[in-house]
Structure formats: structure tokens, C-alpha cells
Coordinates of C-alpha atoms in Angstrom, one line a residue:
Chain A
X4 CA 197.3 96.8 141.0
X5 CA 198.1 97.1 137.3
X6 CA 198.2 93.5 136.4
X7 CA 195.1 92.8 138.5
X8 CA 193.3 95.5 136.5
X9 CA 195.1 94.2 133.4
X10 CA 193.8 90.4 133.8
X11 CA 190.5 92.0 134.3
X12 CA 190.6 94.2 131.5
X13 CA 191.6 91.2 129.5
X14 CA 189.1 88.9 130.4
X15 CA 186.3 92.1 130.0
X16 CA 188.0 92.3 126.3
X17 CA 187.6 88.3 125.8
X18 CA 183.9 88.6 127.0
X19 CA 182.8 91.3 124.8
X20 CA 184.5 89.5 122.0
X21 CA 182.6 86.2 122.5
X22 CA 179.4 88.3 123.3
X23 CA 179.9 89.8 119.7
X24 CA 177.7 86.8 118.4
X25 CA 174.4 85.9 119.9
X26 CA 174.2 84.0 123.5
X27 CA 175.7 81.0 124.4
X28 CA 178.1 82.3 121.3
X29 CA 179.1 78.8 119.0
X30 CA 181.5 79.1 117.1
X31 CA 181.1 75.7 115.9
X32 CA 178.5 72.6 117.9
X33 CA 181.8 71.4 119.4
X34 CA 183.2 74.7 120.7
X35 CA 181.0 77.2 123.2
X36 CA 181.6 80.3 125.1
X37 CA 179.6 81.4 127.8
X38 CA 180.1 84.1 130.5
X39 CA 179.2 86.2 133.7
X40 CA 179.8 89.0 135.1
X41 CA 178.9 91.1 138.0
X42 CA 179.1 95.0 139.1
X43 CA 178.7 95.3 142.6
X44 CA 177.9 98.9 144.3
X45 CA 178.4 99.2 148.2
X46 CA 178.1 101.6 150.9
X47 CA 179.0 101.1 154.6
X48 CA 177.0 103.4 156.8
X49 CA 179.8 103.3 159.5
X50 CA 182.7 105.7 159.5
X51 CA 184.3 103.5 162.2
X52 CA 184.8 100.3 160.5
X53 CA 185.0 98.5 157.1
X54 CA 183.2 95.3 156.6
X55 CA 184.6 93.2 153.4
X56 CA 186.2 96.3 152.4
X57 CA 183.3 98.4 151.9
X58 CA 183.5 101.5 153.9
X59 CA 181.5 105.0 153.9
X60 CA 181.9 105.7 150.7
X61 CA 180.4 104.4 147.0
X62 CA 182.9 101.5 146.1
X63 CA 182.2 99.5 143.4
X64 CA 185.5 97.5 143.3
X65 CA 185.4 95.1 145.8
X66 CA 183.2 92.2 144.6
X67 CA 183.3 93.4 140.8
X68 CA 184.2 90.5 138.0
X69 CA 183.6 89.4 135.2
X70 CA 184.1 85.7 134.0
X71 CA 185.2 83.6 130.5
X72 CA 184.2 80.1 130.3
X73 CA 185.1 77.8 126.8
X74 CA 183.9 74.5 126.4
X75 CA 184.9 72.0 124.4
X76 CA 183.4 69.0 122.9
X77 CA 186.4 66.7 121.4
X78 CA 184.1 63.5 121.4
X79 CA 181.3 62.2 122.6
X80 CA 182.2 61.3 126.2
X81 CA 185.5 63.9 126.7
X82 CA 185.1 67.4 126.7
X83 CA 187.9 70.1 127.7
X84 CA 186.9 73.4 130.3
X85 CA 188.7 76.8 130.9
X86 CA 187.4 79.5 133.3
X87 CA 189.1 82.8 133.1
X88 CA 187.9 85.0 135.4
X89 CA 188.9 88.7 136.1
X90 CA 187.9 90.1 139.5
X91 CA 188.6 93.9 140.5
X92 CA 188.9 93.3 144.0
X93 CA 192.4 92.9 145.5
X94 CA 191.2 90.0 147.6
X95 CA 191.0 87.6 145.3
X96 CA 193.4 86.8 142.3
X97 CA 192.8 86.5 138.2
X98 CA 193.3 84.4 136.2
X99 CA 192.8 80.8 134.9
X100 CA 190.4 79.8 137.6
X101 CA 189.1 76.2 135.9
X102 CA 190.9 74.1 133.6
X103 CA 189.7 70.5 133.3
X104 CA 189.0 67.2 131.0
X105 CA 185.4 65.9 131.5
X106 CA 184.8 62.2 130.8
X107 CA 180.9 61.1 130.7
X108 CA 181.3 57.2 130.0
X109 CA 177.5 57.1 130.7
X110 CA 174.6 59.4 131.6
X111 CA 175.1 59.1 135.0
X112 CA 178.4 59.1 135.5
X113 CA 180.9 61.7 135.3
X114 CA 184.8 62.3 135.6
X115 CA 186.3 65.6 135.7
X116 CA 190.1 65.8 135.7
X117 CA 192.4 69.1 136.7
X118 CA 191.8 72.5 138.3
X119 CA 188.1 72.8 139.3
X120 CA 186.3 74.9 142.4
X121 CA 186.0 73.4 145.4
X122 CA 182.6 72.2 146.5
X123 CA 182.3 72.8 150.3
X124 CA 178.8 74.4 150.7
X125 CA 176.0 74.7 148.8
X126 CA 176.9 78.0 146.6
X127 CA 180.9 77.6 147.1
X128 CA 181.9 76.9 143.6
X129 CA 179.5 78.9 142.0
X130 CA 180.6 82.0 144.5
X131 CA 181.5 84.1 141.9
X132 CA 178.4 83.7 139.7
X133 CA 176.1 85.9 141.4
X134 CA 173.4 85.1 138.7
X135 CA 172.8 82.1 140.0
X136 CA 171.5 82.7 143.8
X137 CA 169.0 85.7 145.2
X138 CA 171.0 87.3 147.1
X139 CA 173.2 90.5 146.3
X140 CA 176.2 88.8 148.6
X141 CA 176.3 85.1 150.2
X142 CA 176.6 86.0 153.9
X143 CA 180.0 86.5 155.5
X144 CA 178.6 84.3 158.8
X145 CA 178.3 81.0 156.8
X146 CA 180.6 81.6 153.5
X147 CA 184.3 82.6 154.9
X148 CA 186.6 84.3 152.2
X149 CA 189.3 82.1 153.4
X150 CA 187.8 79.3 152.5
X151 CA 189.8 78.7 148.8
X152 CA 188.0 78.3 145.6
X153 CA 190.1 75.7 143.9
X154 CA 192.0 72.8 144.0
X155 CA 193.8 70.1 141.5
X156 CA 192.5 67.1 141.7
X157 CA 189.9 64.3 140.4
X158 CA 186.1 64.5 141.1
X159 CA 183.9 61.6 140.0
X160 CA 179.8 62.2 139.9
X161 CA 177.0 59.7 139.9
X162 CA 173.4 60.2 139.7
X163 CA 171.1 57.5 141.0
X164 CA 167.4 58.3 139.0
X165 CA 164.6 57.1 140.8
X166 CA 160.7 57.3 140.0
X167 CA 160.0 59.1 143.6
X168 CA 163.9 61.3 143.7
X169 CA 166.8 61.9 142.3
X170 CA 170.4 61.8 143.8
X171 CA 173.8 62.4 143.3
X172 CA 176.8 61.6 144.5
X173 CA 180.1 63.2 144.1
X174 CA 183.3 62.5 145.5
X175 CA 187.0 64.2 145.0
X176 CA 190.7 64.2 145.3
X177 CA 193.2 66.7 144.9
X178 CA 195.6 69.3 146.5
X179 CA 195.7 72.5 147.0
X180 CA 198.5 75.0 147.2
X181 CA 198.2 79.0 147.2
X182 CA 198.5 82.4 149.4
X183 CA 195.5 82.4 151.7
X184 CA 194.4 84.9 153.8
X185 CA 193.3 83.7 157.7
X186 CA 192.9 86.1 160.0
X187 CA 194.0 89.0 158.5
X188 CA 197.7 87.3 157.8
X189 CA 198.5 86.4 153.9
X190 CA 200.3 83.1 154.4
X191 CA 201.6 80.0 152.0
X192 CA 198.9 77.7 152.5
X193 CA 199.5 74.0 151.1
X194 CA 196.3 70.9 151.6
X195 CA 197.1 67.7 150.4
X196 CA 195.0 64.2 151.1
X197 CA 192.2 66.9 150.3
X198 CA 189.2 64.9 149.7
X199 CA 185.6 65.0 150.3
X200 CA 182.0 63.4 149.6
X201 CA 178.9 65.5 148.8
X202 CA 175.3 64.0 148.4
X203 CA 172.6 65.7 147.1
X204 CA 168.8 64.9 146.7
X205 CA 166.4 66.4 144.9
X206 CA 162.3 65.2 145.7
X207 CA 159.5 67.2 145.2
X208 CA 159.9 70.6 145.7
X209 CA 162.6 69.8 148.0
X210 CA 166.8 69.8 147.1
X211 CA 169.0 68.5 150.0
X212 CA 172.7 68.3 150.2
X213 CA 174.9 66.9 152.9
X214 CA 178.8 67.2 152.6
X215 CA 182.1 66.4 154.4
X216 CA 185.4 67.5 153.4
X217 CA 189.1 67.1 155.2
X218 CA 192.3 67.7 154.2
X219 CA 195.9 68.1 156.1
X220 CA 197.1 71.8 155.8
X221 CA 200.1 73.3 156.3
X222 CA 200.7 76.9 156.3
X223 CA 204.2 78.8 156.5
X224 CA 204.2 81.2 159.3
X225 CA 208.1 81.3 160.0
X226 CA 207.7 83.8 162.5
X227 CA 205.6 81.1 164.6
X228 CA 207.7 78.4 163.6
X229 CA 211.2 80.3 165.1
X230 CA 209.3 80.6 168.4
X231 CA 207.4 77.5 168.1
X232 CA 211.6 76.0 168.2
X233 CA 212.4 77.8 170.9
X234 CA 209.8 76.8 173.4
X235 CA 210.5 73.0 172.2
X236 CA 214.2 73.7 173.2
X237 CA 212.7 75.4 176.3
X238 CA 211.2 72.2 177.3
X239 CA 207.9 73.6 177.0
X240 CA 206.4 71.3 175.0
X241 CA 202.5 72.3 175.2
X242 CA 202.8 75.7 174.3
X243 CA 205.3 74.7 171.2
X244 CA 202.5 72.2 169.8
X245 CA 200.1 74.5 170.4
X246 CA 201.2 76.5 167.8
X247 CA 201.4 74.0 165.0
X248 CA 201.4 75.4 161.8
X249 CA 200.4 72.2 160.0
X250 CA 197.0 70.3 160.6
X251 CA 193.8 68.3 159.7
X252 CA 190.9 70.6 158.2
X253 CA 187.1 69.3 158.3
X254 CA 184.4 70.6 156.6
X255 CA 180.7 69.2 157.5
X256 CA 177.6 71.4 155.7
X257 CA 174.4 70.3 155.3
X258 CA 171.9 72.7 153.3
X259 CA 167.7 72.4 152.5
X260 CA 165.8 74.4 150.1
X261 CA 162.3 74.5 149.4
X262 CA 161.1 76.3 146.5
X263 CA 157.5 76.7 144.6
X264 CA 156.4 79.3 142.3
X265 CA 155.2 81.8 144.6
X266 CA 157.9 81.5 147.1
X267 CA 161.2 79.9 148.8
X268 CA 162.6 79.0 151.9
X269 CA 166.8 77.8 151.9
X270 CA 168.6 77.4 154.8
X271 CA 172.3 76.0 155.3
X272 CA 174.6 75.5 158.0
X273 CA 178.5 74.4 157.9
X274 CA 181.2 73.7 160.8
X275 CA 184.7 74.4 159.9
X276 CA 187.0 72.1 162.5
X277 CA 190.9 73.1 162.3
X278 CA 193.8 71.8 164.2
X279 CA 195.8 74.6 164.1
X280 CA 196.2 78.2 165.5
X281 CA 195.4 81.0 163.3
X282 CA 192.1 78.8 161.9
X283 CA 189.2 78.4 164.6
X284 CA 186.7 76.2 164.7
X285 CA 183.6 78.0 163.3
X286 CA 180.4 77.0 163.2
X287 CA 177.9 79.0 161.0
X288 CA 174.4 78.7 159.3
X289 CA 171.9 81.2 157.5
X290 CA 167.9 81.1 156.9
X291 CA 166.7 83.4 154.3
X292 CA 162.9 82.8 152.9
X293 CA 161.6 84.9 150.2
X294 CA 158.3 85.5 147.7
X295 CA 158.3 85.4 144.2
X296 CA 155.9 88.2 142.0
X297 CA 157.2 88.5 138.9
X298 CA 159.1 89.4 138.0
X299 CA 160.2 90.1 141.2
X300 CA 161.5 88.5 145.0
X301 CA 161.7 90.2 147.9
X302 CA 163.4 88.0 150.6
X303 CA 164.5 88.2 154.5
X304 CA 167.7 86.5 155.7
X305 CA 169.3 85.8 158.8
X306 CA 173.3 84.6 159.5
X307 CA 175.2 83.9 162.2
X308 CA 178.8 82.5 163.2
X309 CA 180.5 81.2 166.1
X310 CA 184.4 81.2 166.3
X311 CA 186.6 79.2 168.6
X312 CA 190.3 79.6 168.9
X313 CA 191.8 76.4 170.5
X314 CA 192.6 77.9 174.3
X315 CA 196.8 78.4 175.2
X316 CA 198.6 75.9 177.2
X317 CA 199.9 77.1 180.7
X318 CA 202.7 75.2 180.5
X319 CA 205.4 78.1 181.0
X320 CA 205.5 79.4 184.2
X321 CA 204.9 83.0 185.4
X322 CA 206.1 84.8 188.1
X323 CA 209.5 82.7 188.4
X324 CA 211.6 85.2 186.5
X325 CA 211.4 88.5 184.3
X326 CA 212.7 85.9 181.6
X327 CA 209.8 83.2 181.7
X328 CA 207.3 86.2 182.3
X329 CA 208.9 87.6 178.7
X330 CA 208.4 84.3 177.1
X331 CA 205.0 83.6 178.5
X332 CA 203.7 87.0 177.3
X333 CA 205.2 86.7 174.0
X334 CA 203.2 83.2 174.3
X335 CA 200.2 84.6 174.9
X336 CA 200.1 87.8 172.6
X337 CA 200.1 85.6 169.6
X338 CA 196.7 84.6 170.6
X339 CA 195.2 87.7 171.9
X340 CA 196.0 89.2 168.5
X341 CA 194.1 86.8 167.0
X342 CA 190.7 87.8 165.9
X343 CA 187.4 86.7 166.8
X344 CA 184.7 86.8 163.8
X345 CA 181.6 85.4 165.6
X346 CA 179.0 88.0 164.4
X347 CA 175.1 88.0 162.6
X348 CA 173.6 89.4 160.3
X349 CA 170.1 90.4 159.1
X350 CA 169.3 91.2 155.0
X351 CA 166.7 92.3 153.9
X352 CA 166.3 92.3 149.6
X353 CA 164.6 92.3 146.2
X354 CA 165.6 90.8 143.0
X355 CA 164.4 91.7 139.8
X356 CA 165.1 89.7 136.9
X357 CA 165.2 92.4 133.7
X358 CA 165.3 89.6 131.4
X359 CA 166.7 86.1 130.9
X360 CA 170.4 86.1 132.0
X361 CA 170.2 90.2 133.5
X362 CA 169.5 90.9 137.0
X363 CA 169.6 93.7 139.2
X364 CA 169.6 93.3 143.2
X365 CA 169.4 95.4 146.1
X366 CA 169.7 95.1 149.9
X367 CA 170.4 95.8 153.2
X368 CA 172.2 93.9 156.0
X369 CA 172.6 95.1 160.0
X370 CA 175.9 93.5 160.7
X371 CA 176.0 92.8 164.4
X372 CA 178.9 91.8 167.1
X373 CA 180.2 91.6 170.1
X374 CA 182.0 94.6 171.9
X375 CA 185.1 92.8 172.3
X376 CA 185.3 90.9 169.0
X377 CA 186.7 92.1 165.4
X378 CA 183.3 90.2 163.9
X379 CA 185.1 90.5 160.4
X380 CA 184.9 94.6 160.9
X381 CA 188.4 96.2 160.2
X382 CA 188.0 98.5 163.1
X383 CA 188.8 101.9 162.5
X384 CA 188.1 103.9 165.6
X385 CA 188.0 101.5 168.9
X386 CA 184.7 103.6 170.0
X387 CA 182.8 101.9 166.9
X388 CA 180.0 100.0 168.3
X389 CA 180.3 96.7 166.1
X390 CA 177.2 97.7 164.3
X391 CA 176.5 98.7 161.0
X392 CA 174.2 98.5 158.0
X393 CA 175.3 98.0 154.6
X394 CA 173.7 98.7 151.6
X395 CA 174.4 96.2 148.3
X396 CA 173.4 97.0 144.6
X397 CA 174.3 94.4 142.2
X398 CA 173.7 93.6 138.7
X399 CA 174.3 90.3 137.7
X400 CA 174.7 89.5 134.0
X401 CA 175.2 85.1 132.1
X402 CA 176.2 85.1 128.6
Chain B
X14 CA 149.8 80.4 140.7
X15 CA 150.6 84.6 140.5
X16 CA 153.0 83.4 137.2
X17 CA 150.4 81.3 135.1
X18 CA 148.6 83.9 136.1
X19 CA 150.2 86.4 134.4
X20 CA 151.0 83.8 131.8
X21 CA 147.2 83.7 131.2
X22 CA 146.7 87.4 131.0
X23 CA 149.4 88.0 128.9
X24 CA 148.2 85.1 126.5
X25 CA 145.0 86.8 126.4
X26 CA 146.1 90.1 125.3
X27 CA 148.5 88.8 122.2
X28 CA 146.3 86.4 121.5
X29 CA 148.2 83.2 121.8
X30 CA 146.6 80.2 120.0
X31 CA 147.9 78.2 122.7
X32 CA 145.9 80.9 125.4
X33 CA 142.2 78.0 125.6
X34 CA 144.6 75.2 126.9
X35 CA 146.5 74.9 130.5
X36 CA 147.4 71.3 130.0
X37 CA 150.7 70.2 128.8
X38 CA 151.9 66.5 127.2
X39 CA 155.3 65.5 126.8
X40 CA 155.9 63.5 123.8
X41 CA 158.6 61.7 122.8
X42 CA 160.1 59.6 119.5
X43 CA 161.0 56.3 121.3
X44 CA 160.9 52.8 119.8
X45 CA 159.5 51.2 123.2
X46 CA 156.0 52.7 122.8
X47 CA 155.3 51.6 126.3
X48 CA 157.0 54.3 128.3
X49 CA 155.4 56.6 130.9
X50 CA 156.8 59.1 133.1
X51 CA 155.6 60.5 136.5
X52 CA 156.2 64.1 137.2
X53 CA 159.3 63.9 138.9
X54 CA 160.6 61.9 136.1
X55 CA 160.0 64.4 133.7
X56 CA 160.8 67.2 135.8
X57 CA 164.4 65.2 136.4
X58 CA 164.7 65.1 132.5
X59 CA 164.2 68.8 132.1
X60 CA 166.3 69.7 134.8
X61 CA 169.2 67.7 133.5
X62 CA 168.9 64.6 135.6
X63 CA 169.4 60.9 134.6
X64 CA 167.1 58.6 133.4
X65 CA 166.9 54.9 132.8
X66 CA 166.0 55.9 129.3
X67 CA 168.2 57.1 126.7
X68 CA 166.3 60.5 126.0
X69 CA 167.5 64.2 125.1
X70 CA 165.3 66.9 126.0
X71 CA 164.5 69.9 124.1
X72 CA 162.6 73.1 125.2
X73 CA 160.9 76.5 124.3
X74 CA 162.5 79.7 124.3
X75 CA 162.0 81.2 128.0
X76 CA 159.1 83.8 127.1
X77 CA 156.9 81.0 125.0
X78 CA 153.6 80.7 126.9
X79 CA 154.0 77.0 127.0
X80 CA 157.0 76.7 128.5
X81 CA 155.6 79.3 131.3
X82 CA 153.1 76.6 131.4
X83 CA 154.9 73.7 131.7
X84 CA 157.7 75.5 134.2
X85 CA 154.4 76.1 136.7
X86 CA 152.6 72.4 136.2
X87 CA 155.5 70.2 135.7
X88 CA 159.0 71.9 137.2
X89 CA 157.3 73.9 139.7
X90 CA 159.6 77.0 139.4
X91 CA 159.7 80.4 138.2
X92 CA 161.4 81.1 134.9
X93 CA 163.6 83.4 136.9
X94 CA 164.7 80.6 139.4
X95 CA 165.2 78.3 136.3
X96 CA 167.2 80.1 134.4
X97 CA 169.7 80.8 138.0
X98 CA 169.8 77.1 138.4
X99 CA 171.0 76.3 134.7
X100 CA 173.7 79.1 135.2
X101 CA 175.0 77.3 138.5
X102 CA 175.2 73.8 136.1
X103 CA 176.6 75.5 133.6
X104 CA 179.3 77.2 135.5
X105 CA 180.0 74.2 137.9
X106 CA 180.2 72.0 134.8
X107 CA 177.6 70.2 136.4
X108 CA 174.7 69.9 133.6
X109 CA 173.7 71.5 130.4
X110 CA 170.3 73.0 129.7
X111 CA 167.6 71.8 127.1
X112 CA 168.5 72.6 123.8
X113 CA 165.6 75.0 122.5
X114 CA 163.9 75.4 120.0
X115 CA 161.9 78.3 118.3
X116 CA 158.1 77.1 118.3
X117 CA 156.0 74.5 119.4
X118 CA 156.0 73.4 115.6
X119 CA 159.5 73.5 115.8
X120 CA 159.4 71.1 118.4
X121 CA 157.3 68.4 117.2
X122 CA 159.6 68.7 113.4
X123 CA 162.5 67.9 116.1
X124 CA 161.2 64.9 117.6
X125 CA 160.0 63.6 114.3
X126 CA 163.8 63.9 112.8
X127 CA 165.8 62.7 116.2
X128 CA 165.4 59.4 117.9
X129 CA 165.4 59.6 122.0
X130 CA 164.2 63.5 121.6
X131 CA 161.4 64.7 123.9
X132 CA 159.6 67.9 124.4
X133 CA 156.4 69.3 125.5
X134 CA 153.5 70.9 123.9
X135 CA 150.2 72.4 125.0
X136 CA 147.6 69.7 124.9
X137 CA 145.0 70.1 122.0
X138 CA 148.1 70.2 119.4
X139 CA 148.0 67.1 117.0
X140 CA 150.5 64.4 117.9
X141 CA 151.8 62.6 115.1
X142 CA 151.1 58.7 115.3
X143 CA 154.7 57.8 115.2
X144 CA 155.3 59.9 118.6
X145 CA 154.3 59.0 121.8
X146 CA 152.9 60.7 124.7
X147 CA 154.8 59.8 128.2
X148 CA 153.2 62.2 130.3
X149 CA 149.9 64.4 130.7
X150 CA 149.4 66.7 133.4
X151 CA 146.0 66.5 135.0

């Protein structure tokens, strides 16, 4: 707790600092800061559960943050970028969150070298810039917290200009290695062979993107991997692979927005394929259109997920002996714990923009689930209903 | 529509010079006086896109009455929605916005001085001969 509030503090410090000068602060043409921040109130009308950590009370800690960013130019075509960003939520570390060399040997082409965010969905690596999208929150259903936000690696970028479109192509290479949190265990989570290609086109009024990603993940759960062993020595093969703790992870998204002046419709939905326990398969998308009257935009959204735990193997028998009914249970406990987050939500919001670079949003999302599912609630009393509204104020802020 | 609008009303009342005219050119210091742009080509150049051409694009300040203008006839997109998407470039380290400059005079001394540099003014403003005009909206 105090060095998470000291990073933040820090990086607070560094932001006022740089915001000292005028926007877009230069402290010379080759050297630029720039910033964000957000301050994000929440309220849980439910005493029975929390949802994302927001409970039934005023918290304004949770998504809270405030991010550093310094570019610099050291020739033409190579330029160096840190991201420092401070968040007050416990969920999600500080600290050095970008640090990369960008080559542009040409216009349309682009190489960036080092720690960057990872691209998965449409608004994945800019998750934490809350400036940049309508909403007060991007919906739990379609954007997981699990998902990680970084990885070291290579990405290359090509733009293909055309009279009628344009499009761009990005692919990337890298690893990954950091605590995650997957249903609601902290592990060691390591992805290597982590690559991906996004495509994105841009016609009209319309923007389209289309994505895959995989990588091979391996997590260390020794608890699982001791009794993992033993069924193996048991002879019971099925149930011992069935609780692999290392695993290929794809990632297919596919996103459409169309915008005009008076109004916007976006919509985008993602399937998250895992072969191992502890991550189901999920499959989730989100519609949200709104209307634009300056300088305001009222909007309506709708998400929803699907989860899908891979089912046990029956491969140890029961009934035979008090011993083999032991094991099987143990067996089987480890997947009734695990928790089921299918759920849907509706929101319903306005943005106002203030000024250039200063927003303020509100909004109000019925989170809905099933009776027998956690639907990412943390459950509180086991009478609670697996309904709730929340209510969202943010104020989003770019330097 | 509700934007230029506004745009309009808001001209009216501080008396804009710029207020009598709703078109917009885009004008450019190129040596290849032969170049034309569609609308998606010059909304791709004001958005940071690629271009065959080697050009750098310049803008207004985000309250200046012609680039309201321009943002509703050419990029189709509130000022609002503009200035979220250049803080997702920005902060993927995807693209960089226009540089800006203070006034449509401003803008023209700019292209005169740098080669490749193109901007847009309200139509009606004098283009110097040595400039020339890639795209006019209808």
C-alpha cells in the first residue's frame, strides 16, 4: 500500500511538473511530455456484492491514475518512449508501463522495439486513457482485467493508402512474464511465442479492425501441479492433463464503428480460447450507439459474456473405495471452485467535453447474472440476487 | 449538422470574417502542381494516415471557426471525437497530430516558408500563386 501510493504520488509529482509549462510541454522540438490522468467516483447500489471493487459506498480508488509519457526525437527516423503511469487501485501495478525505440524508415512503415501494451481489442492498449473512448468504464463482459497490458517484444506497422481507404497492418512478437490475476487466484504467469496480427481499415465514415493473437502460457499453480503428479502416478492420466497448468492462448476480436457528427454506433466482440484450467473459454461482445449535441453525448450500451470451463475427466472411479472417492472429490472441488463470469450489462451515459483535453462522464450500468454464477460479483451475502446497478463519475483529463 | 450549426451561430455573434463562407480549400506548397486529393485522401492526411505524397499537415487551434468547418465537411467528426482519437495515437504511439498553428494567416505564412506543408482555409481567402489548391469541398 505505501509504495503503490508512493509511485502514484510520484508520477502525480512528475505530471504537475511537466504541466508547469503550457500543453504538450516542449522542453526542446526533440523532447515532449504529454500526460493523462483520470479520477474515477463509484457507487455500488448492492450491499451484497462488490463488482470491480466498487461496493456501497463512495470509492474513488479503484480505477483512479494518472499517467507520464516522454518522447524523444533522437533523429529523424528513431525516436525513444517511456510511460510511467501511477494507478491507485491495488489491482493493477505502477510503474514503467512503456519503454520503447521507434524506427519510421518510411511514412508507412513503422518499428517499435521494447516494452509496449498489448493490442488485443480495439481500446486494450489505450485502457488506461479514459480520454480517449465515451464511456466512463469499458465493459467488464468484453474487456477482462486479466487480460495483461504489456509485453516485450517487436511490433512492425504498415499503412497501405488508397484513394477509396486506408489500412493498416500491424504485427508483433514478444513475451510476457508477470503476476496475473485469473479467477480470483494471483499466479506467476509467463507467455512466450506471443504473437499476433491486427488489421485495421478505415473508409468513409467507417473504421474496422480484425485481430488474432496466440501465445503459449504457463502459469505456476504448485498446489495443482503436486496433485496434478499424483494422479499421473495414480495412473489416471485424464484427470492429471486436465489440469495443465501450461497452454496455448488465442485471442480473435473483430470491432466496427460508425461515426458522423451527430451520432455513433461501435460495436465489438472478442473470444478468448485457453487450453488450460483456471482460464475459460469466453466469448464476449458489446453494442453501444450514442448522439452527439455539443458539447455533449449521451449513449446506450449493451455487454455480455459467455464463460466455459473445459468439463473434468471421469477417469477415477467412484464408489470403489473411501480412498478413490477422496481423490475424486478432491478432483472435482478444484473445478467447482472455479468461477463462472458469464454476465450482461446495460449502461446508460453522457459525456461532456469541458474543453479540449477535460472531460467529465457519468453513467449507470444494471449488471446482470445468473443465480448460480459469481458473474465477476465478489459475493458478499449468498442471498444477493446477482443484480445490481452501478453508478460511474469520471473525469478524464490529456496533457 | 447541429455542430456547424452552432459553428455558424457562434461566428455570427463574434463576428468572424470567416462567418459568409462554408467552403473550405486545402492548399499546399508542392513542386508537382498537378496534385489533387479526394476527401478521403485529405481526411487520411489530417488524421495522420499515409500518403503517396510526401506532405506534412498543419492545422487550426481546436476552437477556430474553420477548423469547426473543415472537421464537419472534410473529417466528418466532432471536435470532441477528434481530439479522443489523437489522444489514443498519441498514447499508443501510433500517430502524431497536425502541428497547429495560430490563424488562418498563420497558416498560409507556413506553407509559403515549408516545402510538402498543407493546410486548409476558408474559401474566399487569397491563395498565393506559388501554392496550390488540392482539394475544394463542394
Amino acid at each position: 500500500m505505501p509504495w503503490r501510493l508512493w509511485n502514484f504520488v510520484l508520477v502525480f509529482g512528475l505530471a504537475l511538473l511537466c504541466n508547469a509549462h503550457p500543453i504538450y510541454a516542449e522542453t526542446s522540438d526533440k523532447l515532449q511530455f504529454s500526460g493523462f490522468a483520470r479520477v474515477v467516483l463509484g457507487y455500488l447500489d448492492d450491499k451484497n456484492a462488490e463488482y470491480l471493487n466498487y461496493d456501497n459506498s463512495l470509492s474513488i480508488d479503484n480505477e483512479s491514475l494518472i499517467g507520464l509519457q516522454a518522447d524523444y526525437q533522437m533523429m529523424d527516423s528513431l525516436a525513444v518512449t517511456g510511460q510511467l503511469i501511477g494507478h491507485s487501485g491495488e489491482q493493477r501495478d505502477s510503474g514503467i508501463e512503456w519503454l520503447y525505440l521507434t524506427y519510421t524508415p518510411t511514412n508507412a512503415l513503422k518499428l517499435k522495439l521494447g516494452r509496449q501494451r498489448t493490442p488485443f481489442l480495439n481500446y486494450s492498449d489505450v485502457i488506461d486513457v479514459g480520454y480517449a473512448y465515451p464511456w466512463a468504464t469499458l465493459p467488464q463482459q468484453t474487456y477482462p482485467r486479466h487480460f495483461f497490458s504489456n509485453f516485450d517484444g517487436l511490433m512492425a506497422s504498415y499503412e497501405i493508402p488508397s484513394t477509396l481507404f486506408l489500412m493498416n497492418i500491424e504485427g508483433y512478437w514478444g513475451y510476457f512474464k508477470d503476476k496475473v490475476v485469473v479467477s480470483e487466484r494471483e499466479m506467476e504467469a509467463k507467455t512466450t511465442g506471443f504473437h499476433g496480427l491486427i488489421s485495421h481499415i478505415s473508409f468513409k465514415n467507417w473504421n474496422l479492425r480484425g485481430s488474432y493473437h496466440q501465445g503459449t502460457t504457463s502459469v505456476t499453480l504448485d498446489d495443482v501441479t503436486q496433485f496434478s503428479g499424483l494422479l499421473s502416478q495414480l495412473g489416471f492420466s485424464q484427470s492429471a492433463d486436465s489440469l495443465a497448468t501450461t497452454g496455448v492462448t488465442e485471442v480473435f476480436q473483430f470491432s466496427a464503428n460508425y461515426e458522423t457528427v451527430d451520432y455513433f454506433v461501435r460495436g465489438e466482440l472478442n473470444r478468448i480460447k485457453a487450453d488450460f484450467i483456471f482460464v475459460p473459454d469466453t466469448d464476449g461482445y458489446f453494442l453501444s450507439t450514442g448522439y452527439n449535441y455539443f458539447p455533449f453525448s449521451s449513449y446506450i450500451s449493451y455487454s455480455k459474456n459467455t464463460t466455459d470451463y473445459e468439463q473434468p475427466a471421469s477417469d477415477i472411479p467412484i464408489g470403489l473405495s473411501p480412498v478413490l472417492d477422496g481423490l475424486a472429490y478432491s478432483y472435482l472441488n478444484i473445478f467447482e471452485q472455479l468461477p463462472v463470469n458469464s454476465s450482461e450489462a446495460y449502461t446508460l451515459g453522457t459525456r461532456w467535453d469541458l474543453q479540449p483535453g477535460l472531460a467529465l462522464k457519468g453513467e449507470v450500468s444494471l449488471i446482470k447474472g445468473a443465480d448460480n454464477e459469481s458473474a465477476f460479483f465478489n459475493i458478499k451475502d449468498t442471498a444477493f440476487d446477482r443484480e445490481a446497478l452501478l453508478y460511474l463519475i469520471a473525469l478524464e483529463w490529456v496533457f | 449538422m447541429k455542430t456547424l450549426f452552432f459553428s455558424l451561430i457562434i461566428s455570427i455573434v463574434i463576428g468572424f470574417p470567416a462567418a459568409a463562407n462554408t467552403s473550405i480549400v486545402v492548399v499546399a506548397n508542392t513542386e508537382n502542381k498537378d496534385i489533387q486529393l479526394n476527401r478521403q485522401q485529405v481526411r487520411n492526411l489530417f488524421m495522420g494516415g499515409a500518403l503517396s505524397y510526401d506532405l506534412e499537415a498543419i492545422s487550426l487551434p481546436p476552437k477556430n471557426q474553420t477548423r469547426v468547418l473543415f472537421n464537419t465537411k472534410v473529417v466528418g467528426l466532432t471536435e470532441s471525437r477528434i481530439q479522443s482519437y489523437w489522444a489514443q495515437m498519441r498514447f499508443t504511439g501510433r500517430k502524431k497530430a497536425p502541428k497547429e498553428v495560430a490563424s488562418e494567416k498563420a497558416v498560409l505564412e507556413y506553407i509559403k516558408s515549408h516545402p510538402g506543408a498543407v493546410g486548409y482555409l476558408p474559401v474566399g481567402v487569397s491563395i498565393p500563386d506559388e501554392l496550390t489548391v488540392l482539394y475544394s469541398t463542394p
